[in-house]
XYZ file of C-alpha atoms in Angstrom:
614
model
C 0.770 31.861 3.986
C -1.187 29.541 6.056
C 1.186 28.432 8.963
C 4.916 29.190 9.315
C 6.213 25.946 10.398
C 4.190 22.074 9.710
C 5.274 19.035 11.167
C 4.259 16.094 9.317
C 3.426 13.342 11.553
C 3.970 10.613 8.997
C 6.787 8.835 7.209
C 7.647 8.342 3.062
C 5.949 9.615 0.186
C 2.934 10.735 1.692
C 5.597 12.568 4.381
C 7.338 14.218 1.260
C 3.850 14.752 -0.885
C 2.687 17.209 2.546
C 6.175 18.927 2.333
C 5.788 19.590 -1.246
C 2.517 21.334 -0.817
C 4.269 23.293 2.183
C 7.107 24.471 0.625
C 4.818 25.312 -2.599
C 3.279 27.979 0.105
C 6.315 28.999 1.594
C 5.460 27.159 4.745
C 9.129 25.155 6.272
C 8.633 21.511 6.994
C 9.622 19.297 9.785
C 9.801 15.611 9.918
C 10.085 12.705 12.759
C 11.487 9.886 12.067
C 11.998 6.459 13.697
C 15.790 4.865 14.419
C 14.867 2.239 11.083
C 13.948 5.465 8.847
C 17.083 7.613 9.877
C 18.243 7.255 5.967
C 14.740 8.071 4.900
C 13.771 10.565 2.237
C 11.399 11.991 3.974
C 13.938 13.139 6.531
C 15.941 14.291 4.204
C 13.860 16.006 2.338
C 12.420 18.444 5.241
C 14.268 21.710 6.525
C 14.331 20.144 9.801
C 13.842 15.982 11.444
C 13.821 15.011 14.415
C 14.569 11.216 16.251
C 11.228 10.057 17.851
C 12.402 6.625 18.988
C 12.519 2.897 18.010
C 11.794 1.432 14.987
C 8.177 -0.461 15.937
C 5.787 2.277 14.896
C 4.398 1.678 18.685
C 7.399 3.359 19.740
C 8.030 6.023 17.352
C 5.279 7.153 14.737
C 2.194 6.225 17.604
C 3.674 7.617 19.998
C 1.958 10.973 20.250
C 3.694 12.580 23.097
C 7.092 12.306 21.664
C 5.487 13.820 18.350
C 3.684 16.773 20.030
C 7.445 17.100 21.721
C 8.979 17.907 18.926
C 6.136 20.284 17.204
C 6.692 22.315 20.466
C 10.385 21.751 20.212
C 11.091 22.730 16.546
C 8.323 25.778 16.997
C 6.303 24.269 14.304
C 2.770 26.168 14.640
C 0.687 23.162 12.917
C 0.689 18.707 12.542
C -0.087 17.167 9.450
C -0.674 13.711 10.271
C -0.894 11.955 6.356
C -2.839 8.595 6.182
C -2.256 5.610 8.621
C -0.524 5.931 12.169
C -2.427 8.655 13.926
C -4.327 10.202 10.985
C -7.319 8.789 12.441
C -6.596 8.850 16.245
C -9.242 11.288 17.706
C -7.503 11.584 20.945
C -4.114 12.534 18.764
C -6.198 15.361 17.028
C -7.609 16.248 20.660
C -4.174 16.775 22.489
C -3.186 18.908 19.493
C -5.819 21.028 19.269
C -5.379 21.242 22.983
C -1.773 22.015 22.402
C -1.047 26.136 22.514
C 0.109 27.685 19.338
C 0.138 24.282 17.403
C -3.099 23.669 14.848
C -4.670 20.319 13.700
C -4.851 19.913 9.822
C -7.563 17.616 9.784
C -11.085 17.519 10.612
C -12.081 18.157 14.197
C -11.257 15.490 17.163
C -15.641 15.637 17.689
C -16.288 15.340 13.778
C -13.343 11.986 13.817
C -14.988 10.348 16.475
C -18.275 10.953 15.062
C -17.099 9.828 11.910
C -13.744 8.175 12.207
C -15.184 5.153 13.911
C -16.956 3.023 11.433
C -20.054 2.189 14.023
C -21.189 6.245 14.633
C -20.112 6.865 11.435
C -22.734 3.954 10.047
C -25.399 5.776 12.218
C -24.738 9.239 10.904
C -25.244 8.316 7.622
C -28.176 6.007 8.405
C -29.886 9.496 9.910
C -29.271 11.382 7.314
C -30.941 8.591 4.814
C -27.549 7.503 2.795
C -28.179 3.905 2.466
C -26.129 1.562 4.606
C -24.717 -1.990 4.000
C -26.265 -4.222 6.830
C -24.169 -4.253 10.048
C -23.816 -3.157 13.459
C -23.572 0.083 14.514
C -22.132 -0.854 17.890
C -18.686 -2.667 18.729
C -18.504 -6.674 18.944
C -16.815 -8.194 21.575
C -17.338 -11.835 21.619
C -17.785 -15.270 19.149
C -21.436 -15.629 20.348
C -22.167 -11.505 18.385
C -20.714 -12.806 14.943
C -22.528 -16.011 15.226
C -25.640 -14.377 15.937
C -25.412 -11.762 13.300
C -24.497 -14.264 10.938
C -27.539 -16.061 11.914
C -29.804 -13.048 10.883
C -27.605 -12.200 8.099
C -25.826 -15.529 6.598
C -22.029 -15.659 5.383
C -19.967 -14.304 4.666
C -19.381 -11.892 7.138
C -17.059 -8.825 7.180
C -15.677 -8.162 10.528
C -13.804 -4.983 10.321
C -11.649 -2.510 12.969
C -13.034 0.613 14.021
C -9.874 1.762 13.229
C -9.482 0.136 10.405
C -8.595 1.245 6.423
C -7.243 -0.078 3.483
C -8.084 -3.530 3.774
C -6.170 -3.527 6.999
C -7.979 -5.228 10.064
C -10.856 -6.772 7.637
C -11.591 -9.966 8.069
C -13.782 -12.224 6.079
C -15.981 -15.447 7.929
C -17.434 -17.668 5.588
C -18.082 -20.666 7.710
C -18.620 -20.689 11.861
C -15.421 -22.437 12.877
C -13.627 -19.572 11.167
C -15.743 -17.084 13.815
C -12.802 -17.443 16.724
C -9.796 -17.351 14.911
C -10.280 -14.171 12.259
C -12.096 -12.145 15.446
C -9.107 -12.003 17.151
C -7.575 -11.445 14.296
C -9.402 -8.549 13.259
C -8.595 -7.378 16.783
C -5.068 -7.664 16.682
C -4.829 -5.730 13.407
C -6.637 -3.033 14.648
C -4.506 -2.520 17.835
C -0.917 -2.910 16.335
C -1.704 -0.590 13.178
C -5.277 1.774 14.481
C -4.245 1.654 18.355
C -7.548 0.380 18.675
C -9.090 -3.223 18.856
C -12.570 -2.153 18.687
C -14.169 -4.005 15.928
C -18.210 -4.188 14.258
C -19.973 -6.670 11.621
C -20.822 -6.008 8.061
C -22.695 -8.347 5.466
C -20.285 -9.256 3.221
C -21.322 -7.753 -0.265
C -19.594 -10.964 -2.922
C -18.729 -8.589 -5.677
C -19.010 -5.199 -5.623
C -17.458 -2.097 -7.044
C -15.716 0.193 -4.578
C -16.302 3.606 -5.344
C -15.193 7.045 -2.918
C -16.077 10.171 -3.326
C -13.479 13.474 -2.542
C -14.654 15.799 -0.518
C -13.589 19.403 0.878
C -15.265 21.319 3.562
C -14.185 24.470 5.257
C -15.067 26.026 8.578
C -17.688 28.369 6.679
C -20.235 25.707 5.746
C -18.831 25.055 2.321
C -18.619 21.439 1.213
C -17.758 20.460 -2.353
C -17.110 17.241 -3.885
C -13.958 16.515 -6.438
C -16.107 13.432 -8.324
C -15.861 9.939 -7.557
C -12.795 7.801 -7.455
C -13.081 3.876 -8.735
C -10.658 1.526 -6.553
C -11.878 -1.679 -6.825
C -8.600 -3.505 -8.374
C -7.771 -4.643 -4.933
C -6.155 -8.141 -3.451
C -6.612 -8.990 0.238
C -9.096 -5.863 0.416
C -6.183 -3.940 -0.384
C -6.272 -1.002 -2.816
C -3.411 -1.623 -5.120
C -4.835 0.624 -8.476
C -7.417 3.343 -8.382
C -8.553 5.609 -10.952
C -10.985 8.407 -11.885
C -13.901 9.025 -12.976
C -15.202 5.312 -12.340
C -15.240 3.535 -15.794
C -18.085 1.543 -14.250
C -20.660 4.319 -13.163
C -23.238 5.913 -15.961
C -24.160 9.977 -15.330
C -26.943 9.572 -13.046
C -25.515 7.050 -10.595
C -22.533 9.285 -10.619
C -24.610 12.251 -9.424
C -26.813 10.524 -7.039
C -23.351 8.738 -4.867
C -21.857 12.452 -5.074
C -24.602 13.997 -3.475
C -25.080 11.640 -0.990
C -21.577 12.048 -0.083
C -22.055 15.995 -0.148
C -25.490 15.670 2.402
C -24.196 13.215 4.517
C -21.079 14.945 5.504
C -22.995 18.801 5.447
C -25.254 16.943 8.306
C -22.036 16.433 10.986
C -20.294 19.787 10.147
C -17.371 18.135 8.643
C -13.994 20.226 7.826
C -11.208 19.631 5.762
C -10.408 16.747 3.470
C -12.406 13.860 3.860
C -13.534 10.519 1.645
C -16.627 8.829 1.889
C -16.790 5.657 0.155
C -19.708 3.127 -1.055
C -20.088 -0.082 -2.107
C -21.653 -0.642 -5.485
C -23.504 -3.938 -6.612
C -26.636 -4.933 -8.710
C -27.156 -1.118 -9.571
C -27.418 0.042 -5.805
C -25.027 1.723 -3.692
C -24.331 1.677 0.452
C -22.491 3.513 2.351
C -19.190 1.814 3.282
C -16.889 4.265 6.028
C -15.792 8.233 6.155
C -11.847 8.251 5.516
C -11.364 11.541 8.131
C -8.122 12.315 6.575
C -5.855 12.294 3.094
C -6.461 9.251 1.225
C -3.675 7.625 -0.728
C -5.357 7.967 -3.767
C -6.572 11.444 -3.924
C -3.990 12.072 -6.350
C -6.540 10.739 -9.397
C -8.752 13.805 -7.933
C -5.973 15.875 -8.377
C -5.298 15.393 -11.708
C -8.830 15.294 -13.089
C -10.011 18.746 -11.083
C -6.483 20.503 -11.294
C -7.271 21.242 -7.526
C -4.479 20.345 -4.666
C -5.986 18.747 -2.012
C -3.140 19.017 0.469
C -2.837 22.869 -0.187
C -6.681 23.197 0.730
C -5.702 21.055 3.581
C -3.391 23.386 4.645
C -5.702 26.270 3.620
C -8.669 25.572 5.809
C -6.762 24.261 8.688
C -5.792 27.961 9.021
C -9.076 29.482 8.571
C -9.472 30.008 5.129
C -12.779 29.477 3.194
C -13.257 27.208 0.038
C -12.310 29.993 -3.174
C -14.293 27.869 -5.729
C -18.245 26.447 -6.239
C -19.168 23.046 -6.694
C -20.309 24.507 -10.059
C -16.536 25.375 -10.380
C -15.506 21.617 -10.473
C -15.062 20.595 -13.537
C -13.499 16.824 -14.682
C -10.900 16.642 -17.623
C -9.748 13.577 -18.617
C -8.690 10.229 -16.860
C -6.521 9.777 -14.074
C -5.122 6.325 -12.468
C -2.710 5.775 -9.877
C -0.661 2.448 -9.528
C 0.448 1.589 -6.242
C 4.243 0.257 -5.832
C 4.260 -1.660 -3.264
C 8.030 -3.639 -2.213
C 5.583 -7.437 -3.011
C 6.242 -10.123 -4.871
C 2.852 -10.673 -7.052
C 3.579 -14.007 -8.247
C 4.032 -15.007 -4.040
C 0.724 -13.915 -2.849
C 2.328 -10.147 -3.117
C 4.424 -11.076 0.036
C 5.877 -8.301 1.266
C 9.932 -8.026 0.509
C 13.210 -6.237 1.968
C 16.259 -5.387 -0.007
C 18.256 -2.692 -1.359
C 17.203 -0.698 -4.356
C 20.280 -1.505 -6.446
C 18.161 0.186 -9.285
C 15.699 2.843 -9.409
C 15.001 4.560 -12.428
C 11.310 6.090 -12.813
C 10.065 6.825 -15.758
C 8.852 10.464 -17.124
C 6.901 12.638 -19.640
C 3.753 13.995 -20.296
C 1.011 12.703 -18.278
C 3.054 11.235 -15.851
C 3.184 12.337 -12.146
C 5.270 10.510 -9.434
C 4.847 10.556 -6.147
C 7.804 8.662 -3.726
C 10.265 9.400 -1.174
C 13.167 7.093 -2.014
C 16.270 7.302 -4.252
C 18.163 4.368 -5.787
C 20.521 2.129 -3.168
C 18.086 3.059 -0.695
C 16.559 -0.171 1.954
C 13.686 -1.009 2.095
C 12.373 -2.498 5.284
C 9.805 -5.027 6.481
C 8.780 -2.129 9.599
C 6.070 -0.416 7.898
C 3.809 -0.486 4.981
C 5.078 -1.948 1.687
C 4.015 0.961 -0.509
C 7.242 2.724 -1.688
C 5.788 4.877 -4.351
C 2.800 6.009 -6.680
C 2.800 6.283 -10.345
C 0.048 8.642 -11.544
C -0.816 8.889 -14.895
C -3.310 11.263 -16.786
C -4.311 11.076 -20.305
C -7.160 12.925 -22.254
C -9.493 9.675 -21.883
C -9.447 6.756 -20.185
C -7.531 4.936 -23.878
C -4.874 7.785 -23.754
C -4.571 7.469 -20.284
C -4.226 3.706 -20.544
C -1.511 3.819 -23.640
C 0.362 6.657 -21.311
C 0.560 4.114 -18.568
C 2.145 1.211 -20.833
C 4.652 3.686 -22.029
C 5.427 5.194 -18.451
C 6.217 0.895 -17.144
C 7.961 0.419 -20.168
C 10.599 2.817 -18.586
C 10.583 1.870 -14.962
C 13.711 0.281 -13.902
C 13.510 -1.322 -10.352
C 15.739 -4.083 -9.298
C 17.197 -5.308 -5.459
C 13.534 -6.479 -4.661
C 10.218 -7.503 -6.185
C 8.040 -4.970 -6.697
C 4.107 -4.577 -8.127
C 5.240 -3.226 -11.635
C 5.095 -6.854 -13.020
C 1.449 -7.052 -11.967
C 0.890 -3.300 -13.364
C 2.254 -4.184 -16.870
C -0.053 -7.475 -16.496
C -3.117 -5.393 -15.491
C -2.138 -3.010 -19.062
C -2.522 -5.839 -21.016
C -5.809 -7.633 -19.275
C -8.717 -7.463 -21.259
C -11.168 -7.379 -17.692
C -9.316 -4.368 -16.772
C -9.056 -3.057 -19.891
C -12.710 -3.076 -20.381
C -12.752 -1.380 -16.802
C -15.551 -4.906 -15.875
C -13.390 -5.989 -12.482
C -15.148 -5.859 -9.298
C -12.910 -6.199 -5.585
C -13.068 -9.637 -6.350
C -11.190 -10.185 -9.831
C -7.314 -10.175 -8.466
C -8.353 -12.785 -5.592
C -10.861 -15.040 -7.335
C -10.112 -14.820 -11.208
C -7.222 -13.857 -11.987
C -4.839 -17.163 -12.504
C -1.699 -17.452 -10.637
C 0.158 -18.842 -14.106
C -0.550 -15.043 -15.506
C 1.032 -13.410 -12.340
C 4.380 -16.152 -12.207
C 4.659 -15.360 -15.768
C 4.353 -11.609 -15.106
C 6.937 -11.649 -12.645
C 9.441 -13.743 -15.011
C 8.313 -11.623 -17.798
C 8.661 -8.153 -15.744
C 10.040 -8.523 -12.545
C 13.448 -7.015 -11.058
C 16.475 -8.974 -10.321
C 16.295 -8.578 -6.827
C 18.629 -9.739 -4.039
C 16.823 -12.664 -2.863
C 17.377 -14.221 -5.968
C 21.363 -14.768 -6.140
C 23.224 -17.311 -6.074
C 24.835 -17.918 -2.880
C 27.241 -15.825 -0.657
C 29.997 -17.646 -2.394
C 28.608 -16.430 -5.930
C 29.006 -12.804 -7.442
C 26.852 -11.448 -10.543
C 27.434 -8.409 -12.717
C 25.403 -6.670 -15.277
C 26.887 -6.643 -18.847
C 25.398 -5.023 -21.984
C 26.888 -6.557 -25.596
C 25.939 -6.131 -28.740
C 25.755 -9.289 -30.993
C 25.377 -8.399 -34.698
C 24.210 -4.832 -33.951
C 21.941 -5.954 -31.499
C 21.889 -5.060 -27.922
C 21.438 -8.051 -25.035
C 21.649 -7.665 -21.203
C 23.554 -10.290 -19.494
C 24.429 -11.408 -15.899
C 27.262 -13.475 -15.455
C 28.026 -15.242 -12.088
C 31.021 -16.605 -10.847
C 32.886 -17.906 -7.345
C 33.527 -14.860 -4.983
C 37.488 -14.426 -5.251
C 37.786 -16.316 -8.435
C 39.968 -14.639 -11.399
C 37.615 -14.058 -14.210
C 35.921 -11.512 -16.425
C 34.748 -9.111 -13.229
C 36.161 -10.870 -10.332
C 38.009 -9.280 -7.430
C 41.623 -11.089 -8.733
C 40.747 -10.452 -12.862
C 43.564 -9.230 -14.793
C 41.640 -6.498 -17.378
C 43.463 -7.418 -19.917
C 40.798 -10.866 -19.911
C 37.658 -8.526 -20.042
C 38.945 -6.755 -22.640
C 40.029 -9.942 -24.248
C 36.216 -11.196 -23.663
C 34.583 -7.847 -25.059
C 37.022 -8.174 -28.236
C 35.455 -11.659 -28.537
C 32.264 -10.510 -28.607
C 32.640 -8.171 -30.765
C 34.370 -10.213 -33.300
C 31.689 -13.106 -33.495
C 28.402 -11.262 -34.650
C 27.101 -15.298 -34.694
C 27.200 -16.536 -30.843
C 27.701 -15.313 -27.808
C 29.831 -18.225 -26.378
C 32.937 -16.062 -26.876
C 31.961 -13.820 -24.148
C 31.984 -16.595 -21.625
C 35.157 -18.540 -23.699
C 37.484 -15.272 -22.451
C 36.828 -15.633 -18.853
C 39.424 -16.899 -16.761
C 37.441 -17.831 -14.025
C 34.340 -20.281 -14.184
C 31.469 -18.207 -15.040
C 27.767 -19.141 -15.646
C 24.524 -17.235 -17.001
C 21.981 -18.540 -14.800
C 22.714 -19.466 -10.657
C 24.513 -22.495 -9.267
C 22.379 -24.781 -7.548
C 21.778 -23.869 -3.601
C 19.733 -26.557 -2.747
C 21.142 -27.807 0.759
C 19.470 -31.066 0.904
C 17.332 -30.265 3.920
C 14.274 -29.982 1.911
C 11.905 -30.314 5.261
C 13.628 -27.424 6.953
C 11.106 -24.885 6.555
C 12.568 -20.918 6.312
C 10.762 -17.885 6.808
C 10.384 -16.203 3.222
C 10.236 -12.602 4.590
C 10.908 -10.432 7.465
C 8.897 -9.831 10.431
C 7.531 -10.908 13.406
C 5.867 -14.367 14.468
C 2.199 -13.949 15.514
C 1.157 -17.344 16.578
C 2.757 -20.710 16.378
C -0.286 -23.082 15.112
C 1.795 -26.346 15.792
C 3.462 -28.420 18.237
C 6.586 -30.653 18.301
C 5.256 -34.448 17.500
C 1.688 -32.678 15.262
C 1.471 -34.380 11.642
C 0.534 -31.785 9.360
C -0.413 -32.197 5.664
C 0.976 -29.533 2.487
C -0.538 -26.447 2.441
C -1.729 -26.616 6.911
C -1.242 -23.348 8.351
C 1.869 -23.837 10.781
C 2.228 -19.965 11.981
C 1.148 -16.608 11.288
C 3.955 -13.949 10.287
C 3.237 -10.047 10.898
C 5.354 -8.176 8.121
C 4.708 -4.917 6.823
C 1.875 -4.666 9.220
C -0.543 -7.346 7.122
C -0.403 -10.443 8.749
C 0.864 -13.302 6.279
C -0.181 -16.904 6.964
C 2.934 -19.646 6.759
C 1.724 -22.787 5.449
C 3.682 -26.090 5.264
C 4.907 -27.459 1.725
C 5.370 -30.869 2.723
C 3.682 -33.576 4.263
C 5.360 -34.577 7.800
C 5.935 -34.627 11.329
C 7.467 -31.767 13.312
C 10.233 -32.765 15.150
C 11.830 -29.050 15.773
C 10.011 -25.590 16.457
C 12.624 -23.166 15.956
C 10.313 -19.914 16.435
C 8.046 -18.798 19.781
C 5.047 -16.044 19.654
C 6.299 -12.300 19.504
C 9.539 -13.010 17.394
C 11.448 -11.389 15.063
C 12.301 -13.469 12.407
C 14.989 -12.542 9.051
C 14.339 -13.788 6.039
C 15.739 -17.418 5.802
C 15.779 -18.193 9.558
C 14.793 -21.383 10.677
C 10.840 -21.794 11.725
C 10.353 -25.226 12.134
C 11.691 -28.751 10.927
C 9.451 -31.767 9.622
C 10.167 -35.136 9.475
């Protein structure tokens, strides 16, 4: 047994995914959580949790005193960071390896600052002859360093956080007035999610494949690979399905990006789990970053190579060396993971809040899920959106496909929008399908009709989407001439009727007879109601159609307009920070503002007032 006692300085699945792997070797499990996550599953999942403070993640999952605290605290003898928050602080890993009695799983604090920040970790890789996209391999600081690069270069440009992954404190500059504006930006990003607004210049490849490789690497000199991983279905540079092997890559290609991978990271004296990822376009592959931690997707690994990553996590943190060859790797099958994420696809995948009122995930061979929440649970705007992974594995990458349609076919989610719409849409697209998509296809092909219709088709009855507070729904399930039909009747709060508060039940089983007794329409179901009862919402429009609401939770970044400005449909009039992406708030009319109902550093509800036009 590796380690007695791990604290797992991270929050949801990837929390509970650690603990499984823990408790697999015997190894207890402690948790921190923040005063938003008290509920969470991850806390309840561990033997023990602790309160580390407020719900901003500055104040509770960053905040790497209070964490060591309770490792010390609790007697836990190692920290398992996950992904995000501190996974790829190198000062984090420092004051725990500097911490008596307590081990860091995770490469070292010298190899994450070597690697971890995208500028050394360009220059490693440069030495030891893995080709590089063209960028900086310093920090830039000012308007006049992206202008000049893109004068060398040309647009677009990337400008990305040190910090940075998963899409999250990338920015893209097409045209020179956009320089100013997505800098800071980029900056922002990178201190309120990475803790650090350090931020470099890539050219910006137009449409590339994305493909990482999965590597292990012990404290013996051991380094294999676990094949590449394909994850270029992605919107906003966000990873939202990933799969393995790559149905894009033919044998040789495949070999060549592996073995860079393998040299590149055998010239810094890496350890533990790692990912080093490339861009791949035209037939030639660059280096892109070094992920110096768990990546969400190594699950796809997992299932190909029947290895646990996490386990040899745990394994090597302690000492122990590598028990297999690369020789020993071998691939069966086809693997993809599909990120469920609390968005609404057919809104730009805006981030949403609610309660899971249903949460039924589906089962059966092939199918692997990884989460850490339970129907009637919340869901937040505090922290990332992603509230589970479906993996699925099939024999090939057709089985594997055909596995996944079954798996969505079963997955009941309603309170909120979620991304299963958009994965049942993706199961059915010929581009992805024919695995021919590129990072660009979700954000420059793919029509907006096909994800509303997705979403109508698909999507969850969530809580956003009711009536009114003076309007109550219910679920019923009739059969009409032997064949089944889910309704959902509304009616006025209070009102006697079929399910209200007041009904007599003598009325819904007057209104059940009904149905049963007229195999030919299903009016008689509504017919028995007492009250006034309707199968689609009452009207809520208020009138006020120039009163414009904020459509999700979070906090205000900027305010782009002023009392008296005209601004046109479609103007960005403020910038809204939820989930930790930042979500621009554009107008829908044509007007003047006459009230600002919102200031910088806010915390807006969904539906409160932002700003009035005229």
């Amino acid at each position: 047994m590796p380690f007695d006692k791990v604290l797992i300085a991270n929050r949801s699945e990837i929390a509970v995914r650690v603990m499984n792997a823990c408790k697999d070797l015997g190894i207890e499990t402690v948790a921190v959580y923040s005063d938003a996550d008290k509920d969470a599953g991850h806390a309840r999942f561990a033997d023990e949790a602790y309160n580390i403070g407020p719900a901003p993640a500055s104040e509770s999952y960053l905040d790497q005193e209070a964490i060591i605290d309770v490792a010390t605290q609790s007697g836990a003898d190692a920290i398992h960071p996950g992904y995000g928050f501190l996974a790829e602080n190198a000062e984090f890993a420092r004051r725990v390896e500097e911490t008596d009695g307590v081990t860091w799983i995770g490469p070292s604090s010298e190899a994450m600052t070597q690697l971890g920040e995208k500028t050394k970790a360009r220059t490693v890789m440069r030495d030891a002859d893995v080709p590089i996209v063209p960028g900086t391999t310093d920090p830039v600081e000012s308007v006049d360093d992206v202008t000049a690069f893109a004068d060398e270069h040309g647009y677009p440009v990337a400008i990305k956080a040190e910090g940075g992954g998963g899409g999250r404190g990338m920015k893209v500059v097409r045209e020179p007035d956009e320089v100013e504006a997505q800098l800071e930006s980029a900056k922002r990003e990178g201190e309120a999610y990475f803790d650090n607004d350090s931020v470099y210049l890539e050219r910006y490849l137009e449409n590339p494949r994305h493909i990482e490789i999965q590597i292990l690497a012990d404290e013996h000199g051991n380094v294999r690979h676990l094949g590449e991983r394909d994850c270029s279905l992605q919107r906003r540079h966000q990873k939202i399905i990933e799969e393995a092997p790559s149905p894009a890559l033919d044998a040789d290609m495949r070999e060549e990006i592996a073995a860079a991978a393998r040299h590149g990271l055998e010239s810094t004296n890496y350890t533990n789990a790692g990912t080093v990822e490339f861009l791949v376009e035209d037939d030639e592959f660059y280096f892109l970053e070094v992920n110096t931690r768990i990546q969400v997707e190594h699950t796809v690994s997992e299932e190909i190579t029947d290895i646990d990553v996490v386990k040899w996590q745990l394994r090597v943190a302690a000492g122990e060396e590598l028990a297999f060859e690369q020789d020993d790797v071998t691939f069966n099958g086809h693997a993809i993971e599909f990120r469920i994420n609390a968005e609404n696809p057919a809104d730009e995948f805006s981030p949403e809040t609610g309660t899971l009122e249903t949460y039924d995930p589906p089962g059966g061979i092939g199918v692997r899920l990884d989460d850490a929440i339970r129907q009637g649970d919340v869901v937040g705007g505090e922290y990332d959106s992603m509230i589970a992974k479906l993996i699925v594995h099939g024999t090939d990458r057709t089985e594997c496909l055909a596995r996944s349609r079954r798996a969505f076919e079963a997955f009941d989610v309603d309170g909120l929008s979620t991304t299963v719409p958009f994965h049942q849409l993706m199961l059915d697209d010929e581009t992805f399908i024919d695995g021919a998509h590129t990072t660009k296809y979700l954000d420059e092909e793919l029509s907006q009709h096909r994800l509303e219709s997705a979403q109508e088709q698909w999507g969850a009855e969530t809580n956003g989407t009711s009536p009114g507070d003076d309007y109550v729904g219910r679920e019923f399930l009739v059969e009409l001439g032997g064949r089944r039909f889910e309704m959902t009747l509304y009616q006025e709060e209070g009102e006697a009727g079929i399910f209200g508060p007041q009904a007599d039940p003598a009325s819904r089983e007057a209104a059940v007879a009904t149905s049963e007794g007229d195999s030919t329409s299903d009016s008689g179901l509504l017919d028995a109601a007492e009250g006034e009862a309707a199968t689609s919402p009452p009207s809520t429009d208020s009138g006020d159609s120039n009163r414009i609401e904020a459509e999700m939770q979070g906090t205000i970044l900027s305010v782009n307009v002023e009392e008296g400005d005209e601004v046109e449909s479609g103007d960005i009039i403020c910038v809204l920070e939820a989930m930790k992406m930042e979500n621009d708030i554009v107008s829908k009319y044509d007007g003047t503002v006459t009230e600002i109902g919102v200031s910088e550093g806010d915390s807006v509800d969904m539906g409160d007032h932002l700003l009035t036009l005229d």
